[in-house]
Coordinates of C-alpha atoms and ligand atoms in Angstrom, one line a residue:
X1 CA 3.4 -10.1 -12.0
X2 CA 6.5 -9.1 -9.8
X3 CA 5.8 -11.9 -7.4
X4 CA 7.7 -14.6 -9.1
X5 CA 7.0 -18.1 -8.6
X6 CA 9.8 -18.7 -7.3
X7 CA 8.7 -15.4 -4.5
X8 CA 5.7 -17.5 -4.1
X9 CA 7.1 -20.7 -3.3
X10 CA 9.3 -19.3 -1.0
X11 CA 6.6 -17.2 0.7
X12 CA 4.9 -20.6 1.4
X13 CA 8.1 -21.9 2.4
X14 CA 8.5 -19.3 5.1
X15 CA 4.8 -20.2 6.4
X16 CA 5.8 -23.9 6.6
X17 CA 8.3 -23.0 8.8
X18 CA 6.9 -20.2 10.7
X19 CA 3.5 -21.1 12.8
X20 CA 0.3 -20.9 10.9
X21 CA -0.8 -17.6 12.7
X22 CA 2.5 -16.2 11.8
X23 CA 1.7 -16.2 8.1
X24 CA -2.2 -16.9 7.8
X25 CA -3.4 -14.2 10.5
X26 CA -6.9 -15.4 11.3
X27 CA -6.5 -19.0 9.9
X28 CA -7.0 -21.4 12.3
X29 CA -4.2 -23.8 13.9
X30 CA -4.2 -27.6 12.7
X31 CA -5.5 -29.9 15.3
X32 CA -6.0 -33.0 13.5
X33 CA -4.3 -35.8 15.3
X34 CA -0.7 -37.4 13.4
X35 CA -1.3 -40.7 11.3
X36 CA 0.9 -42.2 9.1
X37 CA -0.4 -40.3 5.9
X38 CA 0.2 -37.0 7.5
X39 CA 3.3 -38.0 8.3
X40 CA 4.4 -39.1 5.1
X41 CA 2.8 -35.8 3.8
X42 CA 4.8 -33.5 6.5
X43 CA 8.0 -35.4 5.8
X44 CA 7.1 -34.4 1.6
X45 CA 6.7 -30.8 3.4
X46 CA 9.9 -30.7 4.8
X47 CA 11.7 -32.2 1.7
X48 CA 10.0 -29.8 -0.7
X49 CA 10.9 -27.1 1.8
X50 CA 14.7 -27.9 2.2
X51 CA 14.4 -28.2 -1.5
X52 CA 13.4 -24.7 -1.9
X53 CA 15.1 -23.3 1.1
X54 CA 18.5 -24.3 -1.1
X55 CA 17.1 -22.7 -4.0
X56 CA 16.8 -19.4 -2.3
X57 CA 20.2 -19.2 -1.2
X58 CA 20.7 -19.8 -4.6
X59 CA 18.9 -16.8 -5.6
X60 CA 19.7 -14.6 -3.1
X61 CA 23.2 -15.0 -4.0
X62 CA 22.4 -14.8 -7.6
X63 CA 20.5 -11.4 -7.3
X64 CA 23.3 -10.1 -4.6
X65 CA 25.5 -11.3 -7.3
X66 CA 23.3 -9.3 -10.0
X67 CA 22.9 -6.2 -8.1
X68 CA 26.7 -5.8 -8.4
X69 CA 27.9 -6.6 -4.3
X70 CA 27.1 -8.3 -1.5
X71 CA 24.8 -7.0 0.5
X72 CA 24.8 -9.5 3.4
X73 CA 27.1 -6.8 5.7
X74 CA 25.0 -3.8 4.8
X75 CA 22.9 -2.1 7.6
X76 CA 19.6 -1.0 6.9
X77 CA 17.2 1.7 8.7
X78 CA 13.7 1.4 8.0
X79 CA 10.8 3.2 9.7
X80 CA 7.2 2.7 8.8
X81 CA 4.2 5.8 9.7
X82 CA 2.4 3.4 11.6
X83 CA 2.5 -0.4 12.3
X84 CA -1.5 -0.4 12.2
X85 CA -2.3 0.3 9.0
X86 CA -3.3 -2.8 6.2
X87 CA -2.0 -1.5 3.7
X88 CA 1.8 -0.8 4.9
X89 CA 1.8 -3.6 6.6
X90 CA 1.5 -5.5 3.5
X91 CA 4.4 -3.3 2.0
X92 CA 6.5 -4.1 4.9
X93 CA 6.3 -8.1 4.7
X94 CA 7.1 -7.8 1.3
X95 CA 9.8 -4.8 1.5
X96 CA 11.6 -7.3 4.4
X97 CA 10.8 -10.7 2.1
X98 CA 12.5 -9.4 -0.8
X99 CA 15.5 -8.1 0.5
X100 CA 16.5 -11.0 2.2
X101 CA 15.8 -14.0 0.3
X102 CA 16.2 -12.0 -3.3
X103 CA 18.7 -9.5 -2.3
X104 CA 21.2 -11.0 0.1
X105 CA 20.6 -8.9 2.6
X106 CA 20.9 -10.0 6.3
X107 CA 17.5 -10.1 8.4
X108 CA 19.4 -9.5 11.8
X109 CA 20.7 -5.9 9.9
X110 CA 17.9 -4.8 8.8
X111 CA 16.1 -2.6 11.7
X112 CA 12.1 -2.0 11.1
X113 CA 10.6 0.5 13.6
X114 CA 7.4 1.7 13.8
X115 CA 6.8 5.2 13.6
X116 CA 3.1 5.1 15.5
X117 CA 1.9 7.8 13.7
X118 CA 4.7 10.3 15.7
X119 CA 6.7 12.1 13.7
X120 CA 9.1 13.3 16.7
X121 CA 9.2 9.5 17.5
X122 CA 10.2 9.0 14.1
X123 CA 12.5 11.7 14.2
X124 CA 14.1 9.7 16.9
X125 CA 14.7 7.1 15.7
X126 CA 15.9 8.3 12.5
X127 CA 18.7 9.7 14.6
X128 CA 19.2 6.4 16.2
X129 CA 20.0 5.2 12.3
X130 CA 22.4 7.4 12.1
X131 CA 24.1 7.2 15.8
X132 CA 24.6 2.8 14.6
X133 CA 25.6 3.3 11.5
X134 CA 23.4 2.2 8.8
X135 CA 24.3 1.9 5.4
X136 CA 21.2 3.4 4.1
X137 CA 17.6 4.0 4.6
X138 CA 14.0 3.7 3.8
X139 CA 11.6 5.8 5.5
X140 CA 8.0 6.5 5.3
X141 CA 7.0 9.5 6.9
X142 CA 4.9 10.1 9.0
X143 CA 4.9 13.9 8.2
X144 CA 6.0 14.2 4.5
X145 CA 6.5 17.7 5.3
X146 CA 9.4 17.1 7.6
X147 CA 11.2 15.5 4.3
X148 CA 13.7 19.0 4.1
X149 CA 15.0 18.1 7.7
X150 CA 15.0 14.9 7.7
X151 CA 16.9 15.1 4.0
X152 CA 19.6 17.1 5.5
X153 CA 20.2 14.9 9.1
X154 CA 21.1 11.8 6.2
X155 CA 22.9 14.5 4.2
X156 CA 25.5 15.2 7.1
X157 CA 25.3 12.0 8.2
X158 CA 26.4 10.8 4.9
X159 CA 23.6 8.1 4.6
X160 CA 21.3 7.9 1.2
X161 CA 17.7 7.8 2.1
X162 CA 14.7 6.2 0.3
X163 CA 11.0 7.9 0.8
X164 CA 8.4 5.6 0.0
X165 CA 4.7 6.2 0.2
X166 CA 4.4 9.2 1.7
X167 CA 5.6 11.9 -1.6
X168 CA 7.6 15.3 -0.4
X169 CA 6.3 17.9 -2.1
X170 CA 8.0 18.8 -5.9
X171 CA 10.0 21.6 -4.3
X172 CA 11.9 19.2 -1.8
X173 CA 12.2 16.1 -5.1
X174 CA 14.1 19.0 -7.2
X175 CA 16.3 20.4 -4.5
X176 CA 17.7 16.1 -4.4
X177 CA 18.3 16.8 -8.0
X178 CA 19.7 19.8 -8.0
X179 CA 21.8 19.9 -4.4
X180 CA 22.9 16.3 -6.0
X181 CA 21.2 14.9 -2.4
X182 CA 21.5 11.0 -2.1
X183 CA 17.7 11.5 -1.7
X184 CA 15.0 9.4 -3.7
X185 CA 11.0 9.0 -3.6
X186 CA 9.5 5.2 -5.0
X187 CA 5.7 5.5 -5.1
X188 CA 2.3 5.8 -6.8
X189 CA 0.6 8.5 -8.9
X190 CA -2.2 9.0 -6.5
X191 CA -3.9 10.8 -9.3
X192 CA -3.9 7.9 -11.3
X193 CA -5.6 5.8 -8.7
X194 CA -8.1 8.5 -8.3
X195 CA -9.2 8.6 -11.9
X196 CA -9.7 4.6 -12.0
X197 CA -11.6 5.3 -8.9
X198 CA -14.0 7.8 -11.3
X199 CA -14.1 6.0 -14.3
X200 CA -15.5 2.6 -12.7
X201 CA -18.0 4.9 -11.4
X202 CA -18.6 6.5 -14.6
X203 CA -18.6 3.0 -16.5
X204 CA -21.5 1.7 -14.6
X205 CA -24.8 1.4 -16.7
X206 CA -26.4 4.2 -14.9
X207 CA -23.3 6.3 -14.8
X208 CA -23.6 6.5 -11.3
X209 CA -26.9 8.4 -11.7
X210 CA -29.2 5.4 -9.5
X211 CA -32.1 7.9 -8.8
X212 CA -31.9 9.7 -12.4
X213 CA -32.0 12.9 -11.2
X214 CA -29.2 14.2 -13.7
X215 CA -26.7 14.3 -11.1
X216 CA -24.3 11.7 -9.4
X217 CA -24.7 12.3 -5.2
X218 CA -21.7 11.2 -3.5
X219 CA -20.0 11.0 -0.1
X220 CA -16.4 11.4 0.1
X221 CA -13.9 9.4 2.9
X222 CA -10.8 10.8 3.0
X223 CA -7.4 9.5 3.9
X224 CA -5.2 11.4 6.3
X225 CA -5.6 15.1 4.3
X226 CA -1.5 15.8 5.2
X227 CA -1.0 12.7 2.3
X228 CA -0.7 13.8 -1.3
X229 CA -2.8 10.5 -2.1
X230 CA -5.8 11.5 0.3
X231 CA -5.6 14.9 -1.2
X232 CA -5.2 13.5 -5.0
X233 CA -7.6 10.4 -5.0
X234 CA -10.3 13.1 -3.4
X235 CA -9.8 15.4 -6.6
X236 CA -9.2 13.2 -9.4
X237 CA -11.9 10.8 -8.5
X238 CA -14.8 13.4 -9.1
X239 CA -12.7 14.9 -11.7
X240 CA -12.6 11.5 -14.3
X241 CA -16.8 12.0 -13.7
X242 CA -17.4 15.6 -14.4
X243 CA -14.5 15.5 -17.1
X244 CA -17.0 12.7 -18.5
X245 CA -19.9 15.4 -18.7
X246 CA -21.3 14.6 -15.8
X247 CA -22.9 16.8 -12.9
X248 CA -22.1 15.8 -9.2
X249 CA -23.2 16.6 -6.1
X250 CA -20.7 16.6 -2.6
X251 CA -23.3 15.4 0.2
X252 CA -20.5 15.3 2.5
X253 CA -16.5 15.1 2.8
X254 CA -14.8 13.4 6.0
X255 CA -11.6 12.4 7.1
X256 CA -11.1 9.2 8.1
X257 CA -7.6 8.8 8.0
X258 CA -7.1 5.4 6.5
X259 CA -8.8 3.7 9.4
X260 CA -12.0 1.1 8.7
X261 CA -13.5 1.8 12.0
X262 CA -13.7 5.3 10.8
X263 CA -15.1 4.6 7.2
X264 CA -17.5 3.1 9.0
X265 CA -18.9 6.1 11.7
X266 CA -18.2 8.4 8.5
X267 CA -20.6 6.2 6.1
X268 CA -23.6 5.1 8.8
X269 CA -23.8 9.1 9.4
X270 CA -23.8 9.9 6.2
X271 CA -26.1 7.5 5.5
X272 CA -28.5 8.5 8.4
X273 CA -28.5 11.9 7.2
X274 CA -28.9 11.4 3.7
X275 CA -30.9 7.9 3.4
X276 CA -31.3 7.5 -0.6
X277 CA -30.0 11.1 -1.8
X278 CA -26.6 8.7 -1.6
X279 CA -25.7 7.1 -4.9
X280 CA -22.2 6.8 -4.5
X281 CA -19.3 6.5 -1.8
X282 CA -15.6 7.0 -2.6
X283 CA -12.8 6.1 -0.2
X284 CA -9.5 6.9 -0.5
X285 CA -8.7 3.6 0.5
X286 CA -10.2 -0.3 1.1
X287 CA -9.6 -0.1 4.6
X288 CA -12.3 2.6 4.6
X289 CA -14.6 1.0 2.0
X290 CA -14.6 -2.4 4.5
X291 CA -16.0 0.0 7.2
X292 CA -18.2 1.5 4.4
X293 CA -19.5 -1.7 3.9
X294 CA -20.4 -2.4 6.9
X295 CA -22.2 0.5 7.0
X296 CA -23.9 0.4 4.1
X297 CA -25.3 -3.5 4.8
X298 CA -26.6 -2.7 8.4
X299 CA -28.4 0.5 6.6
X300 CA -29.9 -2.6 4.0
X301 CA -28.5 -1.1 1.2
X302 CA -26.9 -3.3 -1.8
X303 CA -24.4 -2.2 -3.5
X304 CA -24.0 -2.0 -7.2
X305 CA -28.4 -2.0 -6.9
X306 CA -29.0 1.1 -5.0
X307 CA -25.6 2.1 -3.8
X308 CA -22.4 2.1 -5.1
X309 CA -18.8 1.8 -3.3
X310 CA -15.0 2.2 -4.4
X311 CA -11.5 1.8 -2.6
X312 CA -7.8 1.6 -3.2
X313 CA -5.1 -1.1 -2.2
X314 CA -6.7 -4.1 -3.4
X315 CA -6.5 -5.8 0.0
X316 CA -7.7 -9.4 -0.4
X317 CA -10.5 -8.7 1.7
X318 CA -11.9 -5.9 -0.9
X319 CA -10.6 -7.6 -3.6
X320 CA -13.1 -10.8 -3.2
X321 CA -16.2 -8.1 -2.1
X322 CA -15.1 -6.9 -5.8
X323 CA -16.2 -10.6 -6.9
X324 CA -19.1 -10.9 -5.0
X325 CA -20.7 -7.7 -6.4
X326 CA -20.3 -6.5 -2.8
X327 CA -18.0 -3.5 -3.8
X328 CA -18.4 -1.6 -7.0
X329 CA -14.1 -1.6 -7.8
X330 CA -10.6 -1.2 -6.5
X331 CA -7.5 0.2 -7.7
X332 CA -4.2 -2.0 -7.1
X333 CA -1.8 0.0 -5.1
X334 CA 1.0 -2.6 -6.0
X335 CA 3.0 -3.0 -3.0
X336 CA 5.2 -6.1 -4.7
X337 CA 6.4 -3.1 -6.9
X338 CA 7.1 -0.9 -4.9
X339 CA 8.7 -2.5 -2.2
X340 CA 10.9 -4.3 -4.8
X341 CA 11.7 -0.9 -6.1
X342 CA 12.5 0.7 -2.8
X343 CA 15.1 -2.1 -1.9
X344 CA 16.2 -1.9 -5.6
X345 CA 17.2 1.9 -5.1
X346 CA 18.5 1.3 -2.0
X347 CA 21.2 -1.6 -3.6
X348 CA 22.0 1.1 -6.4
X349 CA 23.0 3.7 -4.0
X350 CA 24.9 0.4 -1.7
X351 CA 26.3 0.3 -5.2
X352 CA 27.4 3.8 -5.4
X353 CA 25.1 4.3 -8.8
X354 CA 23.4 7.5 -9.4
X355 CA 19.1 7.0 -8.7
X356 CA 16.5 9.5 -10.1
X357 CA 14.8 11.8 -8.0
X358 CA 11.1 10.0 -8.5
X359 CA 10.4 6.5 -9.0
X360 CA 6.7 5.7 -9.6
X361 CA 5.0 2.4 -9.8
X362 CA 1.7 2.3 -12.1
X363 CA -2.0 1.7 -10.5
X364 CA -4.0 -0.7 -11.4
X365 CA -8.1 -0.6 -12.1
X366 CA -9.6 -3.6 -10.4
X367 CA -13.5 -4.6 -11.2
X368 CA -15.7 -7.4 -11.8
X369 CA -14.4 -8.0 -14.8
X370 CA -10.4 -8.5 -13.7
X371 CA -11.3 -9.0 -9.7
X372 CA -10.8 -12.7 -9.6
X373 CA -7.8 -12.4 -11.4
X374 CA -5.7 -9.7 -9.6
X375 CA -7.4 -11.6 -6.3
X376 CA -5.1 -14.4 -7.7
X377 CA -1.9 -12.2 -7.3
X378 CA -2.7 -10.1 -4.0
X379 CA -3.9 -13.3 -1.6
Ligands
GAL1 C1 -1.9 4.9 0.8 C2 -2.7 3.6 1.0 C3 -3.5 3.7 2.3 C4 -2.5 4.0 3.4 C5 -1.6 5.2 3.1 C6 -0.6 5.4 4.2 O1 -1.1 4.7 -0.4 O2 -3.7 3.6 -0.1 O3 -4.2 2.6 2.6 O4 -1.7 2.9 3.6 O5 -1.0 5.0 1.9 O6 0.2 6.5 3.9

């Protein structure tokens, strides 16, 4: 796993000292009244915490050190699509976690704006990068389209740029190879994921077939179509099952565009419409499936019975229905490698090394039979 221990005890490190609701979200604040054992306890907290909080200097240093120079004056641009969206947001904690307490960057020069879905916005504040002087960047489009223009703004600007997430298209990835662009993409195979997605389908004991009618009957929930992964994980899903021999049936293909409230409108119309024709529903994401979920236990359907569901991302939340039979599978989208990878090829080109055009970071299949453990390294 990429998370190191010592990632992980610095992670908790950064809760102690943070507020509970900083790092636990939805976990409740303490409210249990001091005595001396808690005391005692808190003042082991803060000793183990100081402990570690040297060690991390340490390491920082160590991987600055490592990565060949110090990072600590180097100015970073970062924007993200969208703030609201699980899955980057996860990426982004790490992406920030890493580079300052493994890379010896500053936090106070690394900027991390939120592209709210607004391409022109992002455009913005790409420009605003520029206009302060950042060192380099890491930017996930919202558009991957605009990737040509926004290439050549760091181009004459001088400024490497990092895509992550969100591919360009092959054209735009060899024009960075062969223009010599100071351009670089760190991501996923989405047609990878999508095939995991099929084959846990195809390795159930019915292969997928509930009703036995000799074909599979499935409902599709799609990303935002613009992404390469919404567009990949839609085709290669379905392809690892008719690739397997087996006959399918499309009920019904919508976008939901990553969002759980969708996945859920999509799936309890779909389900209204279709009752029991429905043997299986895809998502391009767990975000989506959570909403499916929903869905499908208001409709008092069970899944992995008379229904079955997949996602992507591994979020914890899908990761433990995975466990609990209450999902079918997952694929990891490993966002502690790609994030790591990101700031990685950002340090080489701080470091004036040459970075290939396409980085990509390998999917994991996640069901029943691995759930509990991968749940061990995503919560
Ligand atoms: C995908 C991920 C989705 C969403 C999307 C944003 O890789 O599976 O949940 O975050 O990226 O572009």
């Amino acid at each position: 796993m990429r998370l190191t221990r010592k990632a992980t005890a610095m992670a908790l490190v950064s809760c102690m000292a943070l507020s509970m609701t900083a790092c636990g979200g939805s976990k409740p604040a303490e409210t249990a009244a001091p005595t001396t054992a808690a005391a005692t306890e808190a003042a082991k907290e803060t000793e183990a915490a100081t402990e570690a909080a040297k060690e991390a200097e340490t390491t920082a240093a160590a991987a600055a050190e490592a990565a060949g120079g110090d990072m600590a004056d180097k100015k970073v641009g970062i924007s993200i699509y969208k703030f609201d969206d699980n899955f980057m947001t996860l990426y982004r904690t790490e992406l920030e976690r890493y580079m300052v307490e493994e890379l010896g960057f500053k936090k106070e020069n690394i900027t991390i704006q939120d592209g709210k879905g607004d391409q022109a916005e992002q455009t913005n504040q790409i420009q605003n990068f520029i206009a302060s002087g950042v060192d380099v960047m890491i930017l996930n489009l919202v558009q991957s389209s605009s990737a040509p223009q926004v290439t050549d703004m760091c181009k004459d600007a001088g400024i490497p740029v990092v895509y992550i997430n969100r591919e360009p298209d092959v054209a735009e990835e060899e024009r960075w190879a062969s223009e010599g662009l100071q351009a670089t993409y760190v991501g996923a195979d989405a047609r990878q994921s999508g095939t995991f997605q099929g084959e846990e389908i195809v390795e159930t004991a019915n292969k997928g077939d509930i009703n036995g009618d000799g074909k599979v009957s499935y409902i599709m929930v799609q990303g935002d179509p613009e992404n390469v992964d919404a567009q990949y994980r839609t085709e290669f899903s379905i392809k690892a099952l008719t690739d397997a021999g087996i006959e399918v049936e499309e009920l019904m293909l919508q976008r939901g565009d990553w969002d759980q409230a969708k996945g859920q409108q999509i799936v309890q119309d779909a389900l209204t419409q279709f009752a029991d024709k429905v043997e299986v529903v895809f998502c391009n994401n767990d975000a989506m499936a959570l909403g499916a979920l929903q869905a499908i236990d208001a409709a008092g359907r069970k899944v992995n019975e008379d229904i079955y569901l997949v996602g992507v991302d591994a979020l914890t939340e899908a990761v433990q229905n995975v466990v609990d039979g209450k999902m079918t599978g997952t694929v990891f989208n490993d966002h502690f490698g790609q994030a790591q990878t990101a700031a990685d090829m950002a340090v080489k080109y701080l470091n004036g090394e040459a970075v290939d055009p396409v980085n990509m970071v390998d999917y994991v299949k996640v069901t029943s039979e691995n759930a509990a453990e991968i749940l061990e390294k995503v919560k």
